[in-house]
Amino acid sequence: MSLFTLGIARGLLGQVLGMVIGMLLTCAVRILLGWEAWAAEPAWTVGAVCSIIGFLLGVGSLDDWLKWTKGIPTPLHHGPPVDKPAWTRYFSVDYNHKVIGVQYTVWGILLLMVGGTVAMIFRTELARSGLQFLGLDLYNSFIGMHGMIMIFAILLGVGGMANYLVPLMIGAEDMAFPRLNALGFWFNVPGSVLLLLSLFVGGWDAGWTAYPPLSARGPIGYQLFFLGVFAIGLSSIVGSLNLLVTLLRMRPEGMSLFRMPIFCWAVFATSLIQLTATQLIGTSFLMVSVQRALGMGFFDPRGILGEVSPMVGGGDPVLFQHLFWFYSHPAVYIFVLPGLGIVSELLPVFSRKPLFGYKWIALSSMAIAIVGFLVWGHHMFVSGYNDILRIPFMYATLLVAIPTGVKFFSWLGTIWGGKVHFDTPMLFVLGAISVFLIGGLTGPILATVPTDFPLHDSYFVVGHFHATMFGGFVFPFFAALYYWFPKVTGRMYNETLGKIHFFIMTPAFWVQTLGQMGVGVMGMRRRIADYDPTLGAGQIESWQLAVTIAGFAIAFGVMLMLWNFFQNAEVGAAAGDNPWRSRSPEWQIPSPVPEHSFPAPLHVVGEPYDYGLADAGYVTTASTGDD
Amino acid sequence: MTATAIEHGPEHGHAADDHHHAGESGLATYLENTRRNRLGMWLFFASEAFLFLALLVTRFYLWRGPHGEVVRPELDQFAGLVVTAVLLLSSYFMNRAEVSIANDKRTDFLTSLLITAFLGTAFLVGVVVWEWGMFPGIVKGHLKPTDGVFGAVVFGMTGMHALHVLSGVILILNVWWLGRKGHFSGERHWGVEACAIYWHYVDLVWIFFYPAIYLIGTTIDVPH
């Protein structure tokens, strides 16, 4: 078996070839126009565009559509590839949503490790004042890289959970569009490659937000960064479209919207944001890209009328911030809503009680998604936009606290009086609630205009943001990994190691986030490589050191988890079909889930979360045959 | 474990995007798949709407005169009017193509598709040659992309729209070619429907873009 039986190897080769072809094409056009043949930025940009197409052609994700254009039938193939070992399907184009879910999750965890490693590097630099081993440019590239890689990782993690779980939870055979689903995953690979490659062509030093004018003048790395984001954005759009159609059209008889497992509501709300808002980060980055490549001055404030009226015809960098945050604020709800859905999904299982206020939780996800579209301006309180805009953005932002509060009270109501089982997934759910509470309570401080002014662009923001991301995504994601690991592999992880992971990571994270807020209040700016050691009455260095040590402890915990999974995926104790005694449809079928998940259509006979009530069924998979 | 390749009969009811290939007996599956495809297509339009809205917002944000009034650059009004008329006319023929195939009138269907593709191409030529002045030997354009926000927005908006028209023309020619080979019928022509609603959508976008670029605001002289 040669390496190139693996789709991903063919894809990467295609990416390299695409890059070369794109560069040659650029040179050819330039020669035809009578210009100098080689110009680095256009060559790399066109090369990067062609490299994405090259990857998709190489991996084979476009094969079926190319056949459609010729009218050739393309029956869907089920099961592992015919003439290759079964494991190769995870490294090639496969249309089964369970395979794609695992691909998303594993690629997400890989990026999580890359992003975490980058963070550890600059966190070590920050442990002491002064510059020890990182240059200023590299430090800047690294903080931006940490941000964007983590965003990719989170989007992939969300995609992994949604793709694996949603069809199983609603008893659907697969996603509505299996080919689109595979394409959605494979966009991510060339996107991540471009992002990492950008470090080698100068990097990008304006942070992950890439504000012009800096991003319009920085190194070539920006172009690759923009195109990497483009690829991941396309993945978000086609993935969310697929999930919405699946949720709206493929539920079984009797499963009304308010009888779906609650995680499906979270995915529904998330997908609505992803489908629409993602266009805006694409548009804003495309505008900077063409400003760099073609001189189209969207964000270049130099006017065209010169002395007469200097501002007429000049672009405006603040417009970029509007367009950018119109995606990038709702994006944080893309990251946290599925995580909060996991919390709501797991709490009743481990409390053995009905979910408190199902409808309210479902609608609070929708409310967060809708209000999330109206709050982007709170990132711009000090950007110099019209003062009058601050007030409505402040109130809209504070409004988010209401549906979020609904979720918190409903979680408390679910645990209250329940028979709580403290298995590792439940511990991570409780950890998520505690951490998200820290993030939630520090939110209004930053949403309120007068308190935002002194804290803006300080490490306090970093602390708040990490608390929301860990509480809203990382902890629930880890809970989900532990919880569905037996379903995916059929094996049980090591419970003791899982608990050790939790008890290392949770206190470490509290230290990290509160430490970050602390140094922020002392006057530490975000995105600055060095700081004054006399800040905070000379205490800042020890706080920074504590944050760094906490960061390493978290990294150690994550490694422990991955080792636990790696050890037990093949040889762990058999988990049985339903180790958590869950009522959700995916636990009523064998573990690991067979190729065709459900032997017969589901029948919904009751409410999803009636735990602890006698004779209350949710779904039956009454089979007609001998499956 | 042996792998199996399964054809999609009605009993498997799989894969909404498998439209042309289900057997005669799979009409119910085909219709359900078409419903999914249709919903997917409209969600795609919803997504794209945000892209075009972002461009419209950019236009009204950036095209401001010295006192904040809405302005626009001097453009070739005649060219704008002609390409708009051509594009609107093309939508009529696209609709005629769809109605024809629904009634199994294959010749009308193929002819209408060709006319639509021709008009779409005429629109592209009008924009690229006439308005952009890509071939200064034939027509000298009014603006260059580098002419401040006026050049940037005109080329940004018409460029993004032209990209959609171009993909639409390619799609129409592909559907025409498949239709000539005997694909599509009155009962099964989701491919034609998708192509048609995409074309109408691109048209609809231009109905918003045309006044935004050509009509709204007072003209301002852009020095080169």
GROMACS .gro file of C-alpha atoms in nm, chain B:
model
  224
  628MET     CA    1  -1.612  -0.721   0.728
  629THR     CA    2  -1.685  -0.678   0.363
  630ALA     CA    3  -1.771  -0.345   0.221
  631THR     CA    4  -2.081  -0.302   0.014
  632ALA     CA    5  -2.177  -0.044  -0.238
  633ILE     CA    6  -2.545   0.022  -0.220
  634GLU     CA    7  -2.754   0.177  -0.492
  635HIS     CA    8  -3.010   0.419  -0.370
  636GLY     CA    9  -3.343   0.259  -0.413
  637PRO     CA   10  -3.656   0.390  -0.251
  638GLU     CA   11  -3.611   0.174   0.055
  639HIS     CA   12  -3.288   0.348   0.151
  640GLY     CA   13  -3.411   0.697   0.091
  641HIS     CA   14  -3.065   0.843   0.127
  642ALA     CA   15  -2.864   1.134   0.007
  643ALA     CA   16  -3.059   1.432  -0.107
  644ASP     CA   17  -2.796   1.525  -0.360
  645ASP     CA   18  -2.839   1.200  -0.549
  646HIS     CA   19  -3.113   1.344  -0.756
  647HIS     CA   20  -3.074   1.241  -1.116
  648HIS     CA   21  -3.013   0.879  -1.051
  649ALA     CA   22  -3.290   0.723  -0.850
  650GLY     CA   23  -3.497   0.472  -1.043
  651GLU     CA   24  -3.846   0.537  -1.178
  652SER     CA   25  -3.995   0.378  -0.866
  653GLY     CA   26  -3.804   0.619  -0.646
  654LEU     CA   27  -4.017   0.922  -0.728
  655ALA     CA   28  -4.116   0.972  -0.365
  656THR     CA   29  -3.749   0.968  -0.267
  657TYR     CA   30  -3.672   1.206  -0.549
  658LEU     CA   31  -3.939   1.448  -0.433
  659GLU     CA   32  -3.820   1.437  -0.073
  660ASN     CA   33  -3.462   1.489  -0.189
  661THR     CA   34  -3.576   1.781  -0.402
  662ARG     CA   35  -3.743   1.936  -0.097
  663ARG     CA   36  -3.415   1.908   0.091
  664ASN     CA   37  -3.219   2.045  -0.201
  665ARG     CA   38  -3.458   2.337  -0.234
  666LEU     CA   39  -3.428   2.426   0.133
  667GLY     CA   40  -3.052   2.399   0.106
  668MET     CA   41  -3.052   2.630  -0.194
  669TRP     CA   42  -3.259   2.895  -0.015
  670LEU     CA   43  -3.033   2.876   0.289
  671PHE     CA   44  -2.740   2.930   0.054
  672PHE     CA   45  -2.915   3.240  -0.078
  673ALA     CA   46  -2.971   3.364   0.277
  674SER     CA   47  -2.600   3.322   0.338
  675GLU     CA   48  -2.505   3.500   0.016
  676ALA     CA   49  -2.743   3.783   0.098
  677PHE     CA   50  -2.512   3.878   0.384
  678LEU     CA   51  -2.220   3.905   0.144
  679PHE     CA   52  -2.412   4.137  -0.088
  680LEU     CA   53  -2.553   4.333   0.205
  681ALA     CA   54  -2.199   4.387   0.331
  682LEU     CA   55  -2.106   4.534  -0.006
  683LEU     CA   56  -2.414   4.760  -0.004
  684VAL     CA   57  -2.330   4.877   0.347
  685THR     CA   58  -1.976   4.950   0.232
  686ARG     CA   59  -2.107   5.158  -0.058
  687PHE     CA   60  -2.334   5.375   0.156
  688TYR     CA   61  -2.072   5.403   0.430
  689LEU     CA   62  -1.789   5.511   0.204
  690TRP     CA   63  -1.950   5.717  -0.075
  691ARG     CA   64  -1.989   6.039   0.116
  692GLY     CA   65  -1.921   6.393   0.005
  693PRO     CA   66  -1.743   6.668   0.201
  694HIS     CA   67  -2.056   6.731   0.411
  695GLY     CA   68  -2.151   6.370   0.463
  696GLU     CA   69  -2.404   6.364   0.179
  697VAL     CA   70  -2.452   6.050  -0.031
  698VAL     CA   71  -2.255   6.077  -0.354
  699ARG     CA   72  -2.171   5.862  -0.654
  700PRO     CA   73  -1.906   5.884  -0.924
  701GLU     CA   74  -1.986   5.978  -1.285
  702LEU     CA   75  -2.044   5.651  -1.472
  703ASP     CA   76  -2.170   5.561  -1.818
  704GLN     CA   77  -2.547   5.573  -1.760
  705PHE     CA   78  -2.623   5.424  -2.100
  706ALA     CA   79  -2.398   5.123  -2.038
  707GLY     CA   80  -2.555   5.069  -1.697
  708LEU     CA   81  -2.906   5.082  -1.839
  709VAL     CA   82  -2.828   4.845  -2.126
  710VAL     CA   83  -2.659   4.577  -1.915
  711THR     CA   84  -2.941   4.595  -1.660
  712ALA     CA   85  -3.203   4.551  -1.933
  713VAL     CA   86  -3.008   4.259  -2.080
  714LEU     CA   87  -2.985   4.085  -1.744
  715LEU     CA   88  -3.355   4.132  -1.664
  716LEU     CA   89  -3.447   3.999  -2.007
  717SER     CA   90  -3.230   3.693  -1.948
  718SER     CA   91  -3.435   3.604  -1.640
  719TYR     CA   92  -3.744   3.582  -1.860
  720PHE     CA   93  -3.575   3.323  -2.083
  721MET     CA   94  -3.447   3.133  -1.780
  722ASN     CA   95  -3.803   3.107  -1.655
  723ARG     CA   96  -3.918   2.998  -2.001
  724ALA     CA   97  -3.655   2.722  -1.995
  725GLU     CA   98  -3.779   2.594  -1.661
  726VAL     CA   99  -4.145   2.602  -1.763
  727SER     CA  100  -4.060   2.426  -2.091
  728ILE     CA  101  -3.882   2.134  -1.926
  729ALA     CA  102  -4.162   2.105  -1.671
  730ASN     CA  103  -4.395   2.053  -1.969
  731ASP     CA  104  -4.146   1.825  -2.146
  732LYS     CA  105  -4.094   2.071  -2.432
  733ARG     CA  106  -3.730   1.985  -2.486
  734THR     CA  107  -3.657   2.205  -2.789
  735ASP     CA  108  -3.796   2.518  -2.624
  736PHE     CA  109  -3.606   2.429  -2.310
  737LEU     CA  110  -3.271   2.403  -2.487
  738THR     CA  111  -3.324   2.716  -2.698
  739SER     CA  112  -3.425   2.925  -2.397
  740LEU     CA  113  -3.120   2.810  -2.205
  741LEU     CA  114  -2.892   2.914  -2.488
  742ILE     CA  115  -3.058   3.256  -2.511
  743THR     CA  116  -3.016   3.300  -2.134
  744ALA     CA  117  -2.649   3.206  -2.152
  745PHE     CA  118  -2.601   3.443  -2.443
  746LEU     CA  119  -2.766   3.734  -2.260
  747GLY     CA  120  -2.564   3.654  -1.946
  748THR     CA  121  -2.246   3.664  -2.149
  749ALA     CA  122  -2.356   3.991  -2.307
  750PHE     CA  123  -2.400   4.133  -1.957
  751LEU     CA  124  -2.048   4.023  -1.865
  752VAL     CA  125  -1.900   4.172  -2.180
  753GLY     CA  126  -2.088   4.494  -2.114
  754VAL     CA  127  -1.948   4.522  -1.764
  755VAL     CA  128  -1.594   4.412  -1.840
  756VAL     CA  129  -1.540   4.595  -2.170
  757TRP     CA  130  -1.770   4.892  -2.139
  758GLU     CA  131  -1.782   4.979  -1.771
  759TRP     CA  132  -1.446   4.851  -1.650
  760GLY     CA  133  -1.259   4.953  -1.965
  761MET     CA  134  -1.055   4.635  -1.955
  762PHE     CA  135  -0.977   4.683  -2.324
  763PRO     CA  136  -0.898   5.055  -2.352
  764GLY     CA  137  -0.850   5.007  -2.729
  765ILE     CA  138  -1.228   4.950  -2.762
  766VAL     CA  139  -1.385   5.153  -2.481
  767LYS     CA  140  -1.205   5.366  -2.227
  768GLY     CA  141  -1.351   5.306  -1.880
  769HIS     CA  142  -1.446   5.578  -1.634
  770LEU     CA  143  -1.276   5.451  -1.324
  771LYS     CA  144  -0.973   5.250  -1.224
  772PRO     CA  145  -0.979   5.020  -0.918
  773THR     CA  146  -0.725   5.249  -0.757
  774ASP     CA  147  -0.947   5.560  -0.775
  775GLY     CA  148  -1.006   5.584  -0.401
  776VAL     CA  149  -1.325   5.438  -0.259
  777PHE     CA  150  -1.513   5.508  -0.583
  778GLY     CA  151  -1.297   5.276  -0.787
  779ALA     CA  152  -1.276   5.025  -0.501
  780VAL     CA  153  -1.653   5.001  -0.449
  781VAL     CA  154  -1.752   5.002  -0.817
  782PHE     CA  155  -1.504   4.728  -0.897
  783GLY     CA  156  -1.576   4.544  -0.573
  784MET     CA  157  -1.952   4.534  -0.623
  785THR     CA  158  -1.961   4.476  -0.999
  786GLY     CA  159  -1.672   4.230  -0.967
  787MET     CA  160  -1.840   4.019  -0.701
  788HIS     CA  161  -2.164   4.027  -0.899
  789ALA     CA  162  -1.989   3.945  -1.227
  790LEU     CA  163  -1.827   3.645  -1.060
  791HIS     CA  164  -2.176   3.518  -0.978
  792VAL     CA  165  -2.302   3.586  -1.330
  793LEU     CA  166  -2.002   3.401  -1.470
  794SER     CA  167  -2.066   3.098  -1.250
  795GLY     CA  168  -2.433   3.116  -1.349
  796VAL     CA  169  -2.347   3.114  -1.720
  797ILE     CA  170  -2.119   2.813  -1.670
  798LEU     CA  171  -2.400   2.639  -1.480
  799ILE     CA  172  -2.651   2.715  -1.757
  800LEU     CA  173  -2.418   2.583  -2.026
  801ASN     CA  174  -2.361   2.269  -1.820
  802VAL     CA  175  -2.737   2.218  -1.780
  803TRP     CA  176  -2.785   2.281  -2.153
  804TRP     CA  177  -2.521   2.021  -2.238
  805LEU     CA  178  -2.676   1.765  -2.004
  806GLY     CA  179  -3.021   1.847  -2.141
  807ARG     CA  180  -2.900   1.782  -2.493
  808LYS     CA  181  -2.774   1.442  -2.379
  809GLY     CA  182  -3.129   1.364  -2.264
  810HIS     CA  183  -3.110   1.440  -1.893
  811PHE     CA  184  -3.403   1.605  -1.712
  812SER     CA  185  -3.772   1.544  -1.762
  813GLY     CA  186  -4.096   1.709  -1.667
  814GLU     CA  187  -4.099   1.504  -1.350
  815ARG     CA  188  -3.730   1.523  -1.262
  816HIS     CA  189  -3.552   1.848  -1.332
  817TRP     CA  190  -3.417   1.972  -1.001
  818GLY     CA  191  -3.089   2.059  -1.177
  819VAL     CA  192  -3.275   2.301  -1.402
  820GLU     CA  193  -3.473   2.447  -1.114
  821ALA     CA  194  -3.158   2.504  -0.908
  822CYS     CA  195  -2.990   2.672  -1.202
  823ALA     CA  196  -3.297   2.889  -1.262
  824ILE     CA  197  -3.346   3.011  -0.908
  825TYR     CA  198  -2.974   3.081  -0.882
  826TRP     CA  199  -2.997   3.290  -1.198
  827HIS     CA  200  -3.300   3.482  -1.070
  828TYR     CA  201  -3.119   3.539  -0.743
  829VAL     CA  202  -2.815   3.687  -0.916
  830ASP     CA  203  -3.057   3.905  -1.110
  831LEU     CA  204  -3.228   4.017  -0.793
  832VAL     CA  205  -2.894   4.119  -0.645
  833TRP     CA  206  -2.830   4.339  -0.947
  834ILE     CA  207  -3.168   4.507  -0.896
  835PHE     CA  208  -3.025   4.636  -0.567
  836PHE     CA  209  -2.674   4.698  -0.695
  837TYR     CA  210  -2.773   4.896  -1.006
  838PRO     CA  211  -2.943   5.188  -0.829
  839ALA     CA  212  -2.681   5.183  -0.552
  840ILE     CA  213  -2.399   5.227  -0.802
  841TYR     CA  214  -2.565   5.425  -1.083
  842LEU     CA  215  -2.862   5.620  -0.950
  843ILE     CA  216  -2.856   5.714  -0.582
  844GLY     CA  217  -2.675   6.027  -0.466
  845THR     CA  218  -2.534   6.335  -0.634
  846THR     CA  219  -2.252   6.287  -0.880
  847ILE     CA  220  -1.904   6.383  -0.781
  848ASP     CA  221  -1.610   6.434  -1.011
  849VAL     CA  222  -1.333   6.178  -0.959
  850PRO     CA  223  -0.994   6.305  -1.078
  851HIS     CA  224  -0.753   6.038  -1.200
   0.00000   0.00000   0.00000
